[in-house]
Short mmCIF file of C-alpha atoms in Angstrom, two decimals:
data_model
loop_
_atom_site.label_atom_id
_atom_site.label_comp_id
_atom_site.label_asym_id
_atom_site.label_seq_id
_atom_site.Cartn_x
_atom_site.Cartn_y
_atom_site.Cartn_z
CA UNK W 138 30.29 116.64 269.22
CA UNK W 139 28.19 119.45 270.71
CA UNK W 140 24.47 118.41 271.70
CA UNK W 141 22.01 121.26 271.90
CA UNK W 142 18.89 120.48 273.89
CA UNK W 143 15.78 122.51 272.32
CA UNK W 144 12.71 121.76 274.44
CA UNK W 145 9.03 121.69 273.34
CA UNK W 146 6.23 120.87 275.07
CA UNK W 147 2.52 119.95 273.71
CA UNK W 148 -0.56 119.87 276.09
CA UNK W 149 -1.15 115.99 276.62
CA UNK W 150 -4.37 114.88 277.84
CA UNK W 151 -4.10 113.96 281.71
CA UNK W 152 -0.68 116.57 281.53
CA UNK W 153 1.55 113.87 283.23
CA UNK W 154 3.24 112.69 280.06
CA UNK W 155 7.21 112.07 280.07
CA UNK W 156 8.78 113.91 277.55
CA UNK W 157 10.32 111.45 275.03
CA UNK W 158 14.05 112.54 273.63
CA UNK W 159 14.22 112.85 269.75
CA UNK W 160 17.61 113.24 268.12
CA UNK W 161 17.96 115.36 265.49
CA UNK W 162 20.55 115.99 262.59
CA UNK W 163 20.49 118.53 259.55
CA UNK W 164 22.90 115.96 257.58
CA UNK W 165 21.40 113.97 256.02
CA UNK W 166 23.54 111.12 255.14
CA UNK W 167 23.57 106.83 255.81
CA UNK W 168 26.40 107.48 258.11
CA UNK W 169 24.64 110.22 259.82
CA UNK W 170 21.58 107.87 260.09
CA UNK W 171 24.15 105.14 261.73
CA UNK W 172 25.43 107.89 264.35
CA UNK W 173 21.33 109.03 265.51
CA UNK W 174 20.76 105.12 266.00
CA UNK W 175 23.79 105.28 268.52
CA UNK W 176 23.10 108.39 270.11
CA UNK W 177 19.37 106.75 271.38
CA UNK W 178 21.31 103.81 273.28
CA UNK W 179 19.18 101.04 272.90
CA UNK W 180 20.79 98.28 271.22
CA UNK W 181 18.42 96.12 269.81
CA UNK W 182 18.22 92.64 270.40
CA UNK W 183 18.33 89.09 268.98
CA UNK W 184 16.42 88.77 265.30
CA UNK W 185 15.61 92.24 264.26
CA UNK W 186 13.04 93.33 261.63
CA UNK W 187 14.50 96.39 259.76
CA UNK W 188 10.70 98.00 258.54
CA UNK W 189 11.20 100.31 255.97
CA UNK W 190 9.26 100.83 252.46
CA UNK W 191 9.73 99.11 249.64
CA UNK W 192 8.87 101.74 247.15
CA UNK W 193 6.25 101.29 244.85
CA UNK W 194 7.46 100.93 240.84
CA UNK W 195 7.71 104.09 239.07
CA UNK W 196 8.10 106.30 242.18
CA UNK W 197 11.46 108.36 241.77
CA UNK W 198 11.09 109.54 246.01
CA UNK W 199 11.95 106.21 248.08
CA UNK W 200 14.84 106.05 250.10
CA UNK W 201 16.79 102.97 248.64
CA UNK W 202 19.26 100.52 249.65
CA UNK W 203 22.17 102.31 249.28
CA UNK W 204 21.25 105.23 251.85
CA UNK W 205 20.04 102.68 254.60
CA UNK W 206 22.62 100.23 253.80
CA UNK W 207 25.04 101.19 256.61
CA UNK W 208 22.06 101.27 258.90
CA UNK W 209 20.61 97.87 258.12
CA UNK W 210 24.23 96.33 258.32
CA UNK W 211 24.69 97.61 261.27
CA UNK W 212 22.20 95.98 263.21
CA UNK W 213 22.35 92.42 260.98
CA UNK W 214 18.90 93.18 260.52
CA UNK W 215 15.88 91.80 257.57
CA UNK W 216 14.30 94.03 255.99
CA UNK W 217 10.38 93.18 256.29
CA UNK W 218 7.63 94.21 254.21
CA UNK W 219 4.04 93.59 253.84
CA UNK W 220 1.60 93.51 250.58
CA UNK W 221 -0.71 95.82 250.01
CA UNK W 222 -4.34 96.06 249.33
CA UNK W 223 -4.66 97.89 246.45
CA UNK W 224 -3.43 97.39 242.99
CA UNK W 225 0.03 97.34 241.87
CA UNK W 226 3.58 95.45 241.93
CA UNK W 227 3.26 95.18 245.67
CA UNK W 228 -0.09 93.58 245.93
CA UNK W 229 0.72 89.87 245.78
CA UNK W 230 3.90 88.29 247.24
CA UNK W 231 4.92 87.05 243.64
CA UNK W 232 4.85 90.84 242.71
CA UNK W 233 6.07 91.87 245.60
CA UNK W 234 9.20 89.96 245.59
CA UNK W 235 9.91 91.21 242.07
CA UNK W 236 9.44 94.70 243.18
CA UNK W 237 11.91 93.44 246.16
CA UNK W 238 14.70 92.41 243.61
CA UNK W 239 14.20 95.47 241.22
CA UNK W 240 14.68 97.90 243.61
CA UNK W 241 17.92 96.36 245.17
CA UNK W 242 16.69 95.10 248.14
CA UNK W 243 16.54 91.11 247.71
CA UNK W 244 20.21 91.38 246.17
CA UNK W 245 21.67 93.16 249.21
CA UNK W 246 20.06 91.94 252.53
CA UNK W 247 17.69 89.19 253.46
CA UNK W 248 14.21 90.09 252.61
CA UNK W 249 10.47 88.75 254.65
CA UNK W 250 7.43 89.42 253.34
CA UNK W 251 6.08 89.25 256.55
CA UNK W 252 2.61 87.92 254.75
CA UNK W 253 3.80 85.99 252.47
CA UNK W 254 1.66 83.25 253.58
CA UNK W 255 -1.40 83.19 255.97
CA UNK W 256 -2.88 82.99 258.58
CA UNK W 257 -2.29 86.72 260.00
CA UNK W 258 -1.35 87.35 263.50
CA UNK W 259 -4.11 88.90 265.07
CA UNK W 260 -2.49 91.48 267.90
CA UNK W 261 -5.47 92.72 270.22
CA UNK W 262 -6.15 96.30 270.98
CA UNK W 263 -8.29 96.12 273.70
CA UNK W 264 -8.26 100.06 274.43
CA UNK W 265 -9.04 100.89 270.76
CA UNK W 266 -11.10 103.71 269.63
CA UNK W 267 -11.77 102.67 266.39
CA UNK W 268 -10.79 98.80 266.50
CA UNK W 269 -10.29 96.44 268.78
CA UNK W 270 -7.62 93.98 266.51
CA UNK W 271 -5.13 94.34 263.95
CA UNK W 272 -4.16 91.68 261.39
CA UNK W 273 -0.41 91.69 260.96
CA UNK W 274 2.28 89.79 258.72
CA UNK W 275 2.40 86.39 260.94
CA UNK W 276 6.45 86.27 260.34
CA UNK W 277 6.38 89.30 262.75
CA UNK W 278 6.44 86.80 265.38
CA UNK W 279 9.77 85.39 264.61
CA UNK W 280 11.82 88.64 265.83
CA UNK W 281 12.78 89.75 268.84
CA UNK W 282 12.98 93.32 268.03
CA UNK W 283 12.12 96.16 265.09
CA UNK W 284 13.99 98.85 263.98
CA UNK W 285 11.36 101.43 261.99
CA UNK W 286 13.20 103.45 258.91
CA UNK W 287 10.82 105.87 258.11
CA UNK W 288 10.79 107.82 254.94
CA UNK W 289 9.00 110.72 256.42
CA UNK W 290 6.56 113.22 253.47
CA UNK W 291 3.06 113.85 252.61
CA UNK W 292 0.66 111.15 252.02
CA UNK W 293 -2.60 111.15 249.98
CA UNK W 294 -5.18 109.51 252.93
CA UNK W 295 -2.90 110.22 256.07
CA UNK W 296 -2.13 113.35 255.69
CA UNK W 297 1.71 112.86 256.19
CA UNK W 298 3.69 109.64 256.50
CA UNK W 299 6.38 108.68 259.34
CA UNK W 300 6.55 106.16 262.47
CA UNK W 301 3.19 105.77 263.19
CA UNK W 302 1.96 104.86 259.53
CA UNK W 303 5.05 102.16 259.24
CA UNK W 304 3.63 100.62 262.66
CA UNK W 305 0.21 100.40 261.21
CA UNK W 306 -0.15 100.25 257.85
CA UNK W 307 3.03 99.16 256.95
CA UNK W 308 3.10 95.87 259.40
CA UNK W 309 -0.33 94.95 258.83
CA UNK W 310 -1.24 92.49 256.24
CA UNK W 311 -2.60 92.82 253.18
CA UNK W 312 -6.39 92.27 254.88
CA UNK W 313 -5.25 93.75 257.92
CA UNK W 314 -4.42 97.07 255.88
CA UNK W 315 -7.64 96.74 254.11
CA UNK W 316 -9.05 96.44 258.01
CA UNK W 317 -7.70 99.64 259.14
CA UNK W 318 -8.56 101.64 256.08
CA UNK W 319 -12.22 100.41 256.56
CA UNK W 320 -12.00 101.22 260.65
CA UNK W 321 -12.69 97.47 261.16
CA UNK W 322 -14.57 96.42 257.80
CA UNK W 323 -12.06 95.12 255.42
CA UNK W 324 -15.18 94.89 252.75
CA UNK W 325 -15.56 98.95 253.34
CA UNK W 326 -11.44 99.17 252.61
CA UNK W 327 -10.85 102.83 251.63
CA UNK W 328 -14.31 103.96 251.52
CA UNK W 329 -15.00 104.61 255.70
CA UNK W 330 -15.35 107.68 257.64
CA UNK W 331 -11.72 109.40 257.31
CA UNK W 332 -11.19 110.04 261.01
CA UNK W 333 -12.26 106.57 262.11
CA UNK W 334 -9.57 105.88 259.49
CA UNK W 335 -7.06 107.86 261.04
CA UNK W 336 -7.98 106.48 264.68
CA UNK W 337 -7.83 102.77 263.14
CA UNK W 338 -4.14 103.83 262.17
CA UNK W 339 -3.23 104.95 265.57
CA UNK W 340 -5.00 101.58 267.37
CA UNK W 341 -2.77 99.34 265.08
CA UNK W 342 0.08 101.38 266.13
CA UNK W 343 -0.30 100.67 269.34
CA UNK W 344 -0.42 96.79 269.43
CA UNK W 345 2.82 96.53 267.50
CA UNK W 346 4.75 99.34 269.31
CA UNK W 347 3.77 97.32 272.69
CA UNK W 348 4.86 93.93 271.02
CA UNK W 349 8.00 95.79 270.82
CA UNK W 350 8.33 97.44 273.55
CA UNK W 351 11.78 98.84 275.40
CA UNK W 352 13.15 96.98 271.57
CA UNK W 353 12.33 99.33 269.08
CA UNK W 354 14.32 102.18 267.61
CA UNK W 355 12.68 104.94 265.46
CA UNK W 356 14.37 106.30 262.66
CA UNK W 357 12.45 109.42 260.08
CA UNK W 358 14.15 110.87 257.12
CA UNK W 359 12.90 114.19 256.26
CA UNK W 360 14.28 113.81 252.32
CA UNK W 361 12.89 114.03 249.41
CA UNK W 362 9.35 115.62 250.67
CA UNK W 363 6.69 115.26 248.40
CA UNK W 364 3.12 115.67 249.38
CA UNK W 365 2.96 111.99 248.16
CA UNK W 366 3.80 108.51 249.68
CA UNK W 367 6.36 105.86 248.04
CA UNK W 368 3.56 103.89 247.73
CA UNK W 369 2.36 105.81 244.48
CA UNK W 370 3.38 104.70 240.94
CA UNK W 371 3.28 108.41 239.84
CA UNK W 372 3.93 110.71 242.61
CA UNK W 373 4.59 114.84 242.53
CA UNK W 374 8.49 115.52 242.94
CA UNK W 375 9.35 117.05 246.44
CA UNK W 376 8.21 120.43 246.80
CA UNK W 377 9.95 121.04 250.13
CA UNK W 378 13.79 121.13 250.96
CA UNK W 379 15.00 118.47 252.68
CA UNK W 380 15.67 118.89 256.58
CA UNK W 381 17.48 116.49 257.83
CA UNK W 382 17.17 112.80 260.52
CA UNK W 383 15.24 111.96 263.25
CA UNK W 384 15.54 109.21 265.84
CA UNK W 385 13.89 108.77 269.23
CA UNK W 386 12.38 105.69 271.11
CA UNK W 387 8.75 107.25 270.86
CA UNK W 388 6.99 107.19 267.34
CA UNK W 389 4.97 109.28 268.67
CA UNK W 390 6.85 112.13 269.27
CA UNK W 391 9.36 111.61 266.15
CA UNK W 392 6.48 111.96 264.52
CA UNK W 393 5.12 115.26 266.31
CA UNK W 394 8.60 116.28 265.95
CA UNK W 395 8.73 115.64 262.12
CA UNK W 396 5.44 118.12 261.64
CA UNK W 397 6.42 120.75 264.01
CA UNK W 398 9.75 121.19 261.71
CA UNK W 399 7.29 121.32 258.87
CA UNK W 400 5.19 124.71 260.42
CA UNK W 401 8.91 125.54 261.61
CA UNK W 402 10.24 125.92 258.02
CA UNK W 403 8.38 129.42 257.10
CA UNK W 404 10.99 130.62 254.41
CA UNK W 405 10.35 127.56 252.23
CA UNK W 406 8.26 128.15 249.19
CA UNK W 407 6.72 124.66 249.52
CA UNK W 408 5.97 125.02 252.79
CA UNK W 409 2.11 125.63 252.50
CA UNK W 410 2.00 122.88 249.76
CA UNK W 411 2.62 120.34 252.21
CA UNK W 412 0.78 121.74 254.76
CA UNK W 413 -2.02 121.38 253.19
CA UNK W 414 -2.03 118.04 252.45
CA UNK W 415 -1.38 117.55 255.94
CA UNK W 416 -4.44 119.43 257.10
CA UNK W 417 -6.64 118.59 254.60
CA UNK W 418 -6.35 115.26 255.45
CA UNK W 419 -6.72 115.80 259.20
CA UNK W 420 -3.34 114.44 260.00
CA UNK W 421 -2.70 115.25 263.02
CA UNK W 422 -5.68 113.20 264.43
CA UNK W 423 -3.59 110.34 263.95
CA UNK W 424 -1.18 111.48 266.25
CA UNK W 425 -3.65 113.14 268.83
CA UNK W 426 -5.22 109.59 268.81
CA UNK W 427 -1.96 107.78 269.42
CA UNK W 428 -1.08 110.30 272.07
CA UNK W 429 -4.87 108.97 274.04
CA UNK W 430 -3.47 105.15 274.05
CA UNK W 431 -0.38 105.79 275.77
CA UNK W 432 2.24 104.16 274.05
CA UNK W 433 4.26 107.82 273.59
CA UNK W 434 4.21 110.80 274.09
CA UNK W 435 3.49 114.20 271.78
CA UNK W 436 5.91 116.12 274.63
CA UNK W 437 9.76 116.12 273.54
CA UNK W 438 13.24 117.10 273.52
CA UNK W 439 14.81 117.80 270.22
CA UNK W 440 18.65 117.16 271.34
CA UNK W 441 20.68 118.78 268.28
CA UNK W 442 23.56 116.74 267.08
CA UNK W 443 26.43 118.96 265.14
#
């Protein structure tokens, strides 16, 4: 196997931030997926939560259980989900657990709705900038570590979807997402001021990737890029060709990775498509917010696997 080491380096606030090592493979395949797991070297613990998107019905761009099977086996891990707060067949754990079984997931590994029933587990986030708590899925509590699959694309609020959203959005609650999307006022939900939104993402990222931290592994698949998330019912096909696995410690700098291969893939005729959702929406906030609360690092290594 040849490794090829392709250094890049972001100005971090403060300038003193370790550069995190991100993995990357232009095969895209659920054995390749198994292989950038390995090549991290953190094998994770005890119970492990395997967070990875459930798909909403009627979108044709989710990564399903056949491509992460190996993955999921691999570590013995449950796959974990949380409702949502907005309306569809993921919005109430009855629906949710339909959705779970129609899309494969139920009948091949064990499944939590990690909010199935309350009360939430409130995680503090004492250095937020936009909120100081975030109301999670109580089951998180029963692991001992989390292995984030990330479907990485566009998004319709974020901007662009990968690590930091599944930390967030995707492990909060169904109140706790309406929490963050109102920057601390579930009653404002998705009508608040879009960068406190984007900060509010970033703070609940924080509290869970410090619950988990030194047992977390961070997994993005750049497939199937649409400038839409898996969590719509009708989404636009991908408009972007798909360029391959990620897989780092950091979610922050898989994610800065994941965009910079975005602006690095000029001769694409989608290119600008999804770039706009992506700076439209101010995406990149989320990350430059992450990057304040110390919990990663926007500086990297891309380390080529062939």
């Amino acid at each position: 196997m040849r490794w090829v080491i392709i250094q890049v380096i972001f100005s971090v606030q403060g300038g003193n931030a370790m550069k995190a090592k991100v993995y990357f493979s232009r095969e895209i395949t659920p054995e390749k997926v198994v292989a950038l797991y390995r090549a991290v070297g953190c094998e994770l613990p005890g119970k492990v939560a395997v967070k990875l998107h459930s798909g909403e019905q009627g979108n044709q761009n989710f990564l399903g259980p056949d491509f992460w099977r190996p993955m999921i086996e691999a570590v013995h891990g449950t796959v974990v989900e949380c409702n949502t707060a907005y309306e569809g067949e993921r919005n109430t754990t009855e629906k949710h657990r339909r959705t779970m079984i129609k899309h494969g997931w139920s009948t091949n590994f064990d499944v939590d709705i990690l909010d199935a029933e309350g009360p939430d587990l409130e995680l503090a986030v004492p250095n937020g900038r936009s909120i100081q708590k975030n109301f999670v899925g109580k089951d998180i509590a029963n692991y001992d570590s989390m292995l984030v699959l990330s479907h990485f694309k566009g998004h319709p609020m974020g901007g662009f979807g990968g690590a930091l959203k599944q930390l967030s959005i995707g492990v909060a609650s169904s109140y706790g997402k309406a929490y963050i999307h109102g920057a601390g006022d579930a009653k404002v939900g998705f009508g608040a001021d879009h960068d406190s939104f984007l900060a509010s993402m970033a703070d609940a990222a924080s509290s869970v990737a410090k619950r988990f931290a030194g047992k977390a592994v961070y997994i993005n698949v750049m497939k199937n890029l649409s400038v839409d998330c898996d969590c719509c019912a009708v989404a636009e096909n991908p408009c972007m060709a798909d360029i391959g696995i990620m897989a780092s410690l950091d979610p922050i700098a898989i994610d800065q990775a994941c965009v910079d291969m975005v602006y690095a893939a000029t001769d694409d005729p989608g290119q600008q498509h999804m770039l706009e959702r992506i700076e439209s929406r101010h995406g990149i906030y989320t990350i430059e917010c992450a990057a304040g609360l110390g919990f990663g690092s926007r500086e990297y290594e891309r380390v080529d696997l062939d």
